[in-house]
Amino acid sequence: MSTLESNSKFSLVSSGELQVSHVSPHKRVIGKVFGSINRRWEKHTVVLTDTQLYSQEKYGIFSMPIFLDLIQHIDVVTVSTWEPAINSAVQLRFTDGIVLLQANGPYERDQWFHSLLWKFSVLNHKKSLKMTSCPEIIAKELKSLVKIALKSQLHDPQVWTDCLVLISNQLNHTNSLPPNALEEIIEALGPALIQLNPPTPELCDFFSRYCRDGPCAATAVVVFAPGVHSILKHNVDFGKYTYIRTFARDFIIALASQDACPESLPCFVHTMHSPGARCPHPRVLPNLMAVFLAAIWSAFDTKCSYRRNSSVNLLLGSNRTEITNNKLPKEKVTSCFMKMIELCATHEDWVKEMAPLLHPIPFPEEALKFPPFVMGMVSVLKRFAGDQRPEVRECLFPMREGKESWIQLIAPDHNCCPDDGKTFCDIVRTLLERAPVRRKLVRQLAHSCLDAFRLMVIRGDDFFVRMLSEMLESDVIEDKEQKEQVLSTLCSNPDGARLYRAMCDRQAALCNLAQLGGPTKLTMPAHSTDTDVEKVLSSGPFGNLEKLSLAFTCVTSDCARHLVKLPNLQHLNLWCTQFGDTGLCLLAEHCHRLKSLNLCETLVTDEGLLALTELKTLTCLNLNSTKLSAQVFEELVNKLPSLASYDIRYTEACSVYYPFTKGKCIL
């Protein structure tokens, strides 16, 4: 027998051109010699089916089909000893002789050999299964067939189709197969998930059935886990292979349903991410999100409105017939996948990738009207609101006019609000704490959630009373009619009316301060405090003040509330003060005429410095000896088009950027 190449992979052959010869069995050497001399080779177009070999020409050896169940043995033999022109051929041994099949080359010969061997094995197993009703023997035969498929050098989906059709038919006709025998068959099939990439539809459908309602779901979860890990970590086109996505969905649901091991789903998500701070597999989260979205659509969608949603189109692909054809109980799906998405949101690197996938809202209306679903999303939305990255927080707001957003969905004036505004209040508070530019966020909230704020004021919520007052004072409400409605709502609350009167008093004082007149330049003495600054600025009009120096004083961020009242302030020196991020954010919100700013040796950090991107007129910036990072400095340079001079000596950024200074930063 010739040595076959063990590493080669072949497709299942169905037909081909072969040289065929019949050999009578000879035991003596002289018989073999004369047999080779008289041997006649015939050229045939041979067709291989599940049960027979036949020739399209139908003459000679193939005047009648050769039935596979009559074959006793299949092998590859060397015949060059007797016929030098022929190296080796596939040998089919029968009781009355031998048929040799000669292909055009070694690869094609081996392809025919493995194809015949597989068809022969399947046929023999079918015969054995028909002849027995013993569960143990049935399980043994099925396991044997699976092992042959795993070891076969045929890399063809038809192999697993043949295997699974036989197993499925047998299991459907065998009602008495014990659970332990089923478990053994499923365990034998498990490695096929890793070996096949992508797995076949039949294999995924077979596994899905046992994940959903099979008696061996617990065993299936353990056996299929490595295969599911492999599927989710690789670049699988779920839009093309929807059956793989369906199998992954059913596996996750079965995993979450394991009462004996409630930590199964957290362990699964942790394993998919890996123990490190960053997941090394970039396809894991998009694949998980695709499974998650498909499961939600499958459970809730009745109108096929997903075709209008770009996020769903991006993740699920164009072929989504399986979504509505595999209806699942919405309670079960919601419980499982809300927990999964919550676990995914505990990983910081995944939060950044997850936020744009959920923006705009990619779920059907029926899901958003289901209270457990919205409550399940609350923890994820709170995670978005508390994230340090602006792009994550931005996903809570509308993408464009007329597009509903998460912040509107949980607002108390929306019919999907889960808890009368408690979650809405918590998220708004968190957003305001994280916002580097408060005025910008207040404007966003006024644009998208003004009616919700008014409703909470009517219900007597003190926090929203203060927020509505701030909206009026910041002048972020542009529509005159809306502004009048807000004013009437605010005055309907006693605390709101009091805040409005105080605001009017401040506005009057501000008008007095902003009157034209006074000096154009002011320098406060060393060691002046916030109180001293307040006294000086309240002593008379400073409408002409353009340059203010507080260098080497004891002022803090608290003095910023007085500085923002100076309408013409263009140059501000805070060198060697206790000024910090809070005051810097306030300056960035209101002092849009600033051209030069000296923050040398102050307490500002990256969080406050990011707010300076709002000051588009800034031309000179001194950040010497501050906690400036290279990343934030790069963003400042990119977003401040007028910046002509800067000083970043003795900062982290100076180790990356050169030169350390540009232009003159002397104020």
XYZ file of C-alpha atoms in Angstrom:
667
model
C 0.000 0.000 0.000
C 1.298 3.474 -0.850
C 1.846 6.128 1.780
C -0.801 8.860 1.560
C -0.004 12.478 2.407
C -1.436 12.845 5.942
C -1.617 16.664 5.852
C -3.537 16.967 2.582
C -7.187 18.002 2.558
C -9.602 16.943 -0.158
C -13.084 17.805 -1.307
C -15.654 15.069 -1.774
C -15.502 13.917 -5.397
C -18.685 13.064 -7.288
C -17.417 12.285 -10.819
C -14.246 12.185 -12.899
C -12.237 10.634 -15.709
C -10.631 7.335 -14.600
C -8.757 4.403 -16.133
C -10.469 1.217 -14.911
C -9.261 -2.385 -14.962
C -10.578 -5.672 -13.592
C -8.108 -8.096 -11.975
C -8.868 -11.753 -11.290
C -7.517 -12.994 -7.953
C -4.180 -14.875 -8.466
C -2.216 -16.336 -5.630
C 0.812 -17.426 -7.638
C 3.460 -15.053 -9.025
C 3.156 -16.519 -12.538
C -0.590 -15.754 -12.491
C 0.067 -12.143 -11.562
C 2.619 -11.773 -14.378
C 0.296 -13.189 -17.057
C -2.578 -11.203 -15.563
C -0.641 -7.943 -15.963
C 0.253 -8.823 -19.555
C -3.364 -9.491 -20.504
C -4.780 -6.636 -18.416
C -6.950 -4.189 -20.315
C -7.537 -0.600 -19.126
C -10.794 1.132 -19.979
C -11.452 4.864 -19.933
C -14.662 5.824 -18.125
C -16.408 8.916 -16.773
C -17.168 7.488 -13.336
C -19.934 8.879 -11.101
C -19.945 8.263 -7.322
C -23.290 8.291 -5.447
C -24.254 7.278 -1.918
C -24.803 3.654 -2.922
C -22.974 2.906 -6.177
C -20.345 3.621 -8.817
C -21.458 3.804 -12.430
C -20.066 4.976 -15.780
C -21.753 7.358 -18.159
C -20.416 5.259 -21.085
C -21.903 1.941 -19.761
C -19.588 -0.610 -21.375
C -17.014 -3.195 -20.323
C -16.429 -3.307 -16.573
C -19.121 -0.667 -16.015
C -21.786 -2.213 -18.200
C -23.589 -2.543 -14.872
C -23.193 -0.300 -11.785
C -20.871 -1.374 -8.975
C -22.761 -1.305 -5.656
C -20.731 -0.079 -2.708
C -22.226 -2.587 -0.284
C -20.569 -5.398 -2.281
C -17.076 -3.993 -1.688
C -15.046 -5.895 0.914
C -12.074 -3.561 1.179
C -10.764 -0.277 -0.256
C -7.060 0.469 -0.470
C -4.331 2.209 -2.465
C -1.942 -0.322 -4.008
C 1.306 -0.077 -5.948
C 1.130 -1.818 -9.313
C 4.365 -0.543 -10.885
C 6.100 -3.872 -10.158
C 4.069 -5.561 -12.847
C 3.190 -2.518 -14.972
C 5.960 0.133 -14.972
C 3.738 2.701 -16.688
C 1.393 2.793 -13.687
C 2.546 3.947 -10.253
C -0.444 3.222 -8.002
C -4.225 2.972 -8.105
C -7.267 2.671 -5.875
C -8.135 -0.970 -5.308
C -11.714 -2.135 -4.740
C -11.721 -5.743 -3.532
C -14.750 -7.970 -4.176
C -15.353 -11.677 -3.627
C -14.901 -12.419 -7.330
C -12.008 -10.138 -8.123
C -10.469 -6.680 -7.877
C -11.267 -3.409 -9.675
C -8.428 -0.904 -10.062
C -9.157 2.826 -10.503
C -6.307 4.873 -11.950
C -6.558 8.710 -11.743
C -4.559 11.406 -13.536
C -2.235 12.054 -10.587
C -1.527 11.238 -6.928
C -3.771 14.021 -5.580
C -6.789 12.969 -7.631
C -6.120 9.320 -6.775
C -6.122 10.098 -3.031
C -9.249 12.243 -3.453
C -11.077 9.261 -4.967
C -9.733 6.985 -2.264
C -10.995 9.131 0.648
C -14.321 9.820 -1.064
C -14.946 6.100 -1.652
C -13.835 5.296 1.872
C -16.301 7.843 3.343
C -19.270 6.658 1.235
C -18.400 3.068 2.112
C -18.252 3.890 5.857
C -21.603 5.736 5.836
C -23.268 2.872 3.983
C -21.908 0.286 6.416
C -23.087 2.305 9.415
C -26.555 2.653 7.887
C -26.738 -1.133 7.458
C -25.577 -1.717 11.015
C -28.121 0.745 12.457
C -30.988 -0.851 10.510
C -30.140 -4.254 11.930
C -30.265 -3.268 15.618
C -32.586 -1.633 18.133
C -30.194 -1.811 21.080
C -29.534 1.761 22.383
C -25.963 0.973 23.356
C -25.103 -0.355 19.893
C -26.846 2.597 18.202
C -24.846 5.045 20.316
C -21.632 3.148 19.565
C -22.257 3.207 15.797
C -23.092 6.914 15.758
C -19.997 7.781 17.802
C -17.894 5.687 15.453
C -19.239 7.559 12.424
C -18.482 10.916 14.074
C -14.910 9.832 14.823
C -14.431 8.769 11.196
C -15.699 12.178 10.042
C -13.317 13.968 12.399
C -10.317 11.917 11.274
C -11.163 12.020 7.590
C -8.973 14.032 5.256
C -12.072 15.211 3.412
C -12.610 18.893 4.142
C -16.082 19.133 2.708
C -19.410 20.323 4.242
C -21.161 17.341 2.640
C -19.304 15.019 5.006
C -20.982 16.591 8.033
C -24.281 16.812 6.175
C -24.198 13.049 5.614
C -23.152 12.455 9.203
C -25.803 14.691 10.790
C -28.632 13.489 8.543
C -27.898 9.948 9.635
C -27.689 10.928 13.320
C -30.835 13.083 13.190
C -32.865 10.406 11.405
C -31.744 7.790 13.874
C -32.530 9.964 16.910
C -35.941 10.882 15.477
C -36.821 7.208 15.034
C -35.330 6.080 18.338
C -37.378 7.170 21.327
C -35.667 4.948 23.844
C -32.110 6.238 23.503
C -30.941 6.903 27.091
C -29.672 10.390 28.071
C -26.148 9.148 28.745
C -25.963 7.794 25.174
C -27.133 11.163 23.818
C -24.508 12.918 25.903
C -21.803 10.676 24.466
C -22.918 11.478 20.895
C -22.971 15.228 21.583
C -19.526 15.044 23.204
C -18.222 13.243 20.117
C -19.667 15.961 17.856
C -18.239 18.872 19.879
C -14.767 19.057 18.229
C -16.389 19.518 14.830
C -17.205 23.132 15.767
C -13.522 23.980 15.970
C -12.458 21.843 13.026
C -14.992 23.389 10.626
C -14.714 27.115 9.888
C -17.426 28.081 9.302
C -19.577 25.233 10.666
C -22.211 23.821 8.339
C -25.910 24.795 8.610
C -26.842 21.235 9.524
C -24.293 21.119 12.340
C -25.442 24.474 13.771
C -29.131 23.553 13.498
C -28.488 20.211 15.193
C -26.583 21.893 18.044
C -29.173 24.681 18.374
C -31.927 22.139 18.875
C -30.106 20.522 21.775
C -29.233 23.875 23.315
C -32.873 24.991 23.211
C -34.928 22.012 24.275
C -32.798 18.889 24.213
C -32.536 16.624 27.247
C -28.766 17.157 27.252
C -28.624 20.967 27.250
C -26.248 21.062 30.238
C -23.816 18.717 28.503
C -24.176 20.638 25.238
C -23.159 23.886 26.943
C -19.927 22.357 28.230
C -19.093 20.578 24.968
C -19.914 23.488 22.636
C -18.145 26.221 24.652
C -14.727 25.920 22.902
C -16.426 25.980 19.500
C -18.507 29.055 20.357
C -15.363 30.800 21.639
C -13.696 30.084 18.306
C -16.721 31.383 16.346
C -16.969 34.652 18.275
C -13.236 35.365 18.208
C -12.960 35.091 14.443
C -14.244 37.283 11.644
C -17.528 35.485 10.968
C -19.938 37.164 8.574
C -23.159 36.788 10.549
C -25.085 38.489 7.746
C -24.103 35.608 5.460
C -24.018 32.761 7.981
C -27.178 33.513 9.961
C -27.402 29.932 11.193
C -24.112 30.391 13.090
C -25.536 33.466 14.809
C -28.682 31.497 15.710
C -26.576 28.740 17.245
C -24.517 31.256 19.257
C -27.765 32.835 20.487
C -29.203 29.491 21.600
C -25.928 28.569 23.274
C -25.892 31.810 25.329
C -29.538 31.311 26.352
C -28.783 27.733 27.424
C -25.729 28.974 29.307
C -27.766 31.578 31.197
C -30.422 28.968 32.042
C -28.049 26.736 34.011
C -29.583 26.874 37.493
C -26.852 24.647 38.881
C -24.166 27.187 37.925
C -25.398 30.811 38.052
C -21.873 32.086 37.349
C -21.765 30.429 33.910
C -22.638 33.579 31.946
C -20.239 35.919 33.846
C -17.438 33.382 33.380
C -18.248 33.109 29.670
C -18.108 36.905 29.124
C -14.916 37.184 31.195
C -13.289 34.399 29.170
C -14.299 36.023 25.876
C -12.744 39.310 26.975
C -9.590 37.756 28.519
C -8.176 38.775 31.937
C -6.288 41.812 30.617
C -7.499 45.396 30.543
C -7.979 45.220 26.769
C -9.546 42.402 24.768
C -6.995 41.017 22.273
C -9.722 39.862 19.859
C -11.308 42.843 18.041
C -14.185 40.787 16.599
C -15.569 39.479 19.911
C -17.704 42.463 20.942
C -19.229 43.157 17.467
C -20.088 39.460 17.189
C -21.647 39.401 20.660
C -23.614 42.558 19.876
C -24.827 41.032 16.597
C -26.077 37.969 18.489
C -27.659 40.244 21.108
C -29.489 42.434 18.570
C -30.666 39.444 16.522
C -32.070 37.800 19.666
C -33.994 40.948 20.634
C -35.416 41.372 17.132
C -36.325 37.684 17.050
C -38.264 37.966 20.312
C -40.017 41.307 19.745
C -40.189 42.307 16.090
C -43.537 41.968 14.308
C -43.306 44.644 11.610
C -39.802 44.023 10.185
C -39.059 47.704 10.827
C -35.374 46.867 11.348
C -34.742 47.622 7.671
C -34.800 51.320 8.538
C -32.165 51.021 11.260
C -28.558 51.533 10.203
C -27.035 49.955 13.339
C -29.021 46.758 12.782
C -28.072 46.723 9.092
C -24.407 47.128 9.982
C -24.297 44.318 12.535
C -26.800 41.824 11.167
C -26.221 42.132 7.424
C -28.809 42.061 4.662
C -30.059 38.485 5.088
C -32.199 38.521 8.228
C -35.004 36.048 7.473
C -33.954 33.873 10.392
C -34.621 36.727 12.833
C -38.382 36.602 12.483
C -38.521 32.870 11.709
C -37.099 31.874 15.106
C -39.479 33.491 17.560
C -38.295 33.237 21.165
C -40.031 33.993 24.483
C -39.351 37.664 25.142
C -39.072 37.226 28.922
C -36.364 34.579 28.547
C -34.452 36.538 25.916
C -34.654 39.782 27.890
C -33.441 38.172 31.109
C -30.497 36.469 29.389
C -29.219 39.176 27.066
C -29.778 42.105 29.408
C -27.491 40.317 31.834
C -24.979 39.665 29.057
C -24.910 43.289 27.864
C -24.547 44.455 31.458
C -21.550 42.140 31.916
C -19.983 43.406 28.675
C -20.368 46.988 29.917
C -18.177 46.222 32.946
C -15.127 46.151 30.632
C -13.912 49.678 29.945
C -12.509 49.010 26.488
C -15.768 47.394 25.375
C -17.843 50.361 26.598
C -16.203 52.646 24.033
C -16.945 50.175 21.209
C -20.436 49.365 22.483
C -21.717 52.953 22.700
C -21.754 53.715 18.931
C -23.350 50.317 18.239
C -26.295 51.400 20.405
C -26.522 54.869 18.839
C -29.112 55.506 17.524
C -31.395 53.090 19.373
C -31.213 49.855 17.330
C -34.163 47.971 18.904
C -37.774 47.451 17.768
C -40.521 49.568 19.293
C -42.082 46.503 20.912
C -38.908 45.924 22.951
C -38.768 49.541 24.115
C -42.360 49.246 25.374
C -41.472 46.160 27.414
C -40.557 47.431 30.943
C -38.088 44.620 31.855
C -36.103 45.384 28.707
C -35.812 49.115 29.439
C -34.956 48.416 33.092
C -32.273 46.016 31.893
C -30.688 48.789 29.817
C -30.609 51.223 32.772
C -27.309 49.977 34.201
C -25.672 50.205 30.756
C -26.948 53.769 30.251
C -25.670 54.770 33.689
C -22.302 53.326 32.712
C -22.311 55.464 29.557
C -23.229 58.587 31.558
C -20.419 58.054 34.061
C -17.730 57.334 31.476
C -14.807 59.759 31.235
C -14.822 59.752 27.415
C -17.044 62.399 25.762
C -17.781 60.178 22.754
C -19.381 57.588 25.054
C -21.555 60.131 26.876
C -22.576 61.660 23.542
C -24.336 58.403 22.608
C -27.109 59.215 25.092
C -28.218 62.213 23.016
C -29.977 62.372 19.626
C -27.799 61.746 16.604
C -29.820 64.232 14.567
C -33.097 66.131 14.638
C -36.125 63.856 14.878
C -34.098 60.794 15.931
C -35.086 59.481 19.348
C -32.295 58.992 21.878
C -31.737 57.108 25.118
C -31.957 60.255 27.261
C -35.393 60.943 25.788
C -36.491 57.324 26.164
C -35.992 57.294 29.948
C -37.400 60.833 30.420
C -40.597 61.020 32.556
C -42.660 62.473 29.687
C -41.970 59.395 27.495
C -44.322 56.413 27.509
C -41.312 54.050 27.854
C -40.036 55.693 31.063
C -39.421 52.822 33.511
C -39.578 54.581 36.895
C -41.235 58.044 36.800
C -37.966 59.849 36.163
C -35.678 58.458 38.882
C -33.224 56.991 36.359
C -33.467 60.151 34.263
C -32.544 62.289 37.272
C -29.578 60.056 38.188
C -28.204 60.106 34.649
C -28.585 63.886 34.277
C -26.760 64.409 37.582
C -23.931 62.115 36.470
C -23.649 63.842 33.097
C -23.373 67.251 34.746
C -20.627 65.981 37.070
C -18.637 64.605 34.127
C -19.198 67.429 31.642
C -16.065 69.520 31.050
C -18.224 72.327 29.590
C -21.428 72.600 31.608
C -23.097 75.185 29.396
C -22.805 72.956 26.333
C -24.435 70.047 28.158
C -27.215 72.267 29.532
C -27.922 73.416 25.974
C -28.123 69.784 24.799
C -30.514 68.921 27.626
C -32.674 71.963 26.886
C -32.824 71.016 23.217
C -33.781 67.360 23.768
C -35.493 67.100 27.174
C -37.040 70.481 28.001
C -40.572 69.099 28.490
C -39.198 66.417 30.841
C -37.503 69.111 32.944
C -40.738 71.097 33.128
C -42.679 67.995 34.197
C -40.211 67.260 37.004
C -40.478 70.896 38.187
C -44.272 70.623 38.285
C -43.856 67.482 40.404
C -41.726 69.507 42.828
C -38.243 68.081 42.220
C -35.701 70.559 43.660
C -32.878 69.441 41.378
C -34.840 70.162 38.210
C -36.040 73.487 39.650
C -32.408 74.563 39.884
C -31.662 73.168 36.423
C -34.553 75.035 34.806
C -33.401 78.230 36.497
C -29.884 77.633 35.164
C -31.250 77.164 31.641
C -32.930 80.548 31.819
C -29.878 82.270 33.266
C -27.519 80.666 30.719
C -29.846 81.737 27.909
C -29.674 78.335 26.184
C -33.390 78.320 25.260
C -33.617 80.095 21.905
C -37.334 79.890 21.177
C -39.214 82.806 22.772
C -42.440 80.845 23.302
C -40.564 77.974 24.942
C -38.764 80.442 27.188
C -42.097 81.893 28.342
C -43.447 78.400 29.077
C -40.342 77.580 31.106
C -40.673 80.825 33.034
C -44.312 80.150 33.913
C -43.442 76.574 34.970
C -40.576 77.810 37.135
C -42.696 80.465 38.840
C -45.419 77.895 39.607
C -43.007 76.375 42.133
C -42.231 78.449 45.289
C -38.521 77.605 45.192
C -38.481 78.281 41.466
C -40.036 81.710 41.935
C -37.432 82.540 44.579
C -34.587 81.423 42.280
C -36.017 83.499 39.445
C -36.077 86.644 41.608
C -32.474 86.009 42.676
C -31.526 85.541 39.029
C -33.141 88.860 38.131
C -31.101 90.554 40.881
C -27.910 89.037 39.533
C -28.781 90.089 36.010
C -29.277 93.675 37.235
C -25.893 93.624 38.988
C -24.326 92.153 35.856
C -25.782 94.939 33.734
C -24.279 97.478 36.134
C -20.893 95.736 36.002
C -20.956 95.482 32.234
C -21.621 99.166 31.671
C -18.983 100.817 29.568
C -16.368 102.622 31.599
C -13.651 101.798 34.076
C -10.039 100.762 33.369
C -8.876 98.596 30.485
C -6.186 96.949 32.609
C -6.255 95.736 36.226
C -3.576 94.023 38.358
C -4.547 92.646 41.767
C -1.970 92.840 44.583
C -0.090 89.707 45.618
C -1.866 87.463 48.150
C -5.310 88.814 47.190
C -8.148 86.357 47.878
C -11.421 85.493 46.168
C -13.213 87.891 48.509
C -10.868 90.709 47.526
C -11.513 90.101 43.843
C -15.276 90.102 44.459
C -15.090 93.435 46.343
C -13.061 95.132 43.622
C -15.205 93.908 40.725
C -18.435 94.877 42.503
C -17.206 98.412 43.245
C -18.045 99.880 39.849
C -18.398 99.331 36.118
C -15.697 97.280 34.389
C -17.170 97.152 30.920
C -13.867 98.291 29.359
C -11.614 95.827 31.233
C -9.595 93.785 28.747
C -6.514 92.722 30.740
C -6.677 91.217 34.232
C -3.673 89.905 36.168
C -4.190 87.735 39.264
C -0.621 86.406 39.253
C 0.835 85.361 42.624
C -2.486 85.853 44.406
C -4.381 83.342 46.548
C -7.442 83.103 44.307
C -9.116 79.744 43.613
C -11.655 78.450 41.139
C -14.346 80.217 43.149
C -13.370 83.599 41.670
C -14.328 82.372 38.180
C -18.003 83.173 38.856
C -16.992 86.856 39.077
C -14.585 86.774 36.129
C -17.252 85.499 33.723
C -19.211 88.730 34.301
C -16.527 90.788 32.550
C -17.905 91.221 28.996
C -14.681 92.387 27.267
C -12.079 90.279 29.084
C -9.430 89.194 26.552
C -6.224 88.602 28.536
C -6.122 86.728 31.867
C -3.029 85.958 33.965
C -3.457 83.292 36.690
C 0.231 82.491 37.172
C 1.041 80.763 40.479
C -2.510 80.694 41.896
C -4.759 77.963 43.319
C -6.975 78.081 40.244
C -8.255 74.618 39.196
C -10.411 72.653 36.765
C -13.816 73.854 38.010
C -12.990 77.500 37.407
C -11.371 76.718 34.052
C -14.529 74.977 32.808
C -16.584 77.995 33.842
C -14.250 80.353 31.969
C -14.441 78.188 28.870
C -18.239 78.337 28.960
C -18.602 82.116 29.205
C -15.377 83.983 28.299
C -15.425 83.437 24.547
C -13.396 86.586 23.847
C -10.257 85.363 25.635
C -7.166 85.675 23.474
C -4.411 84.916 25.988
C -4.435 82.786 29.132
C -1.584 82.128 31.578
C -2.083 78.997 33.715
C 1.571 78.527 34.660
C 1.997 76.723 38.012
C -1.752 76.340 38.631
C -3.723 73.257 39.745
C -5.368 72.562 36.389
C -5.327 69.012 34.968
C -6.329 67.326 31.709
C -9.995 67.271 32.721
C -10.206 71.044 32.880
C -7.791 71.744 30.030
C -10.007 69.827 27.587
C -12.657 72.520 28.097
C -10.322 75.084 26.494
C -11.217 73.653 23.085
C -14.332 75.868 23.268
C -12.197 79.044 23.215
C -11.708 79.343 19.460
C -10.243 82.871 19.709
C -7.370 81.807 22.000
C -4.009 82.785 20.476
C -1.614 82.525 23.459
C -1.598 79.775 26.103
C 0.928 79.232 28.905
C 0.731 75.767 30.508
C 4.224 75.731 31.988
C 4.532 73.456 35.074
C 0.982 72.030 34.893
C -0.328 68.450 34.750
C -0.707 68.553 30.966
C -0.511 65.225 29.117
C 0.672 64.743 25.545
C -2.709 63.462 24.405
C -4.627 66.506 25.679
C -2.053 68.924 24.252
C -2.418 67.314 20.841
C -6.190 67.797 21.020
C -5.763 71.448 22.038
C -3.458 72.104 19.097
C -5.904 70.442 16.689
C -9.010 72.204 17.991
C -7.647 75.704 18.585
C -7.077 77.078 15.083
C -5.932 80.525 16.273
C -3.303 79.267 18.734
C -0.087 81.001 17.677
C 2.055 80.705 20.830
C 2.294 78.321 23.753
C 4.598 77.207 26.560
C 4.520 73.567 27.748
C 7.840 73.353 29.567
C 8.010 71.100 32.645
C 4.939 69.105 31.632
C 4.456 65.539 30.452
C 3.731 66.840 26.961
C 7.187 68.395 26.637
C 8.738 64.911 26.591
C 6.854 64.188 23.373
C 6.469 67.518 21.586
C 9.228 69.814 20.412
C 9.685 72.755 20.521
C 8.510 73.275 24.098
C 7.566 76.863 23.346
C 6.175 78.665 20.336
C 5.992 82.422 20.032
C 5.904 84.661 23.104
C 3.683 83.644 26.008
C 4.362 86.662 28.212
C 1.172 88.225 29.606
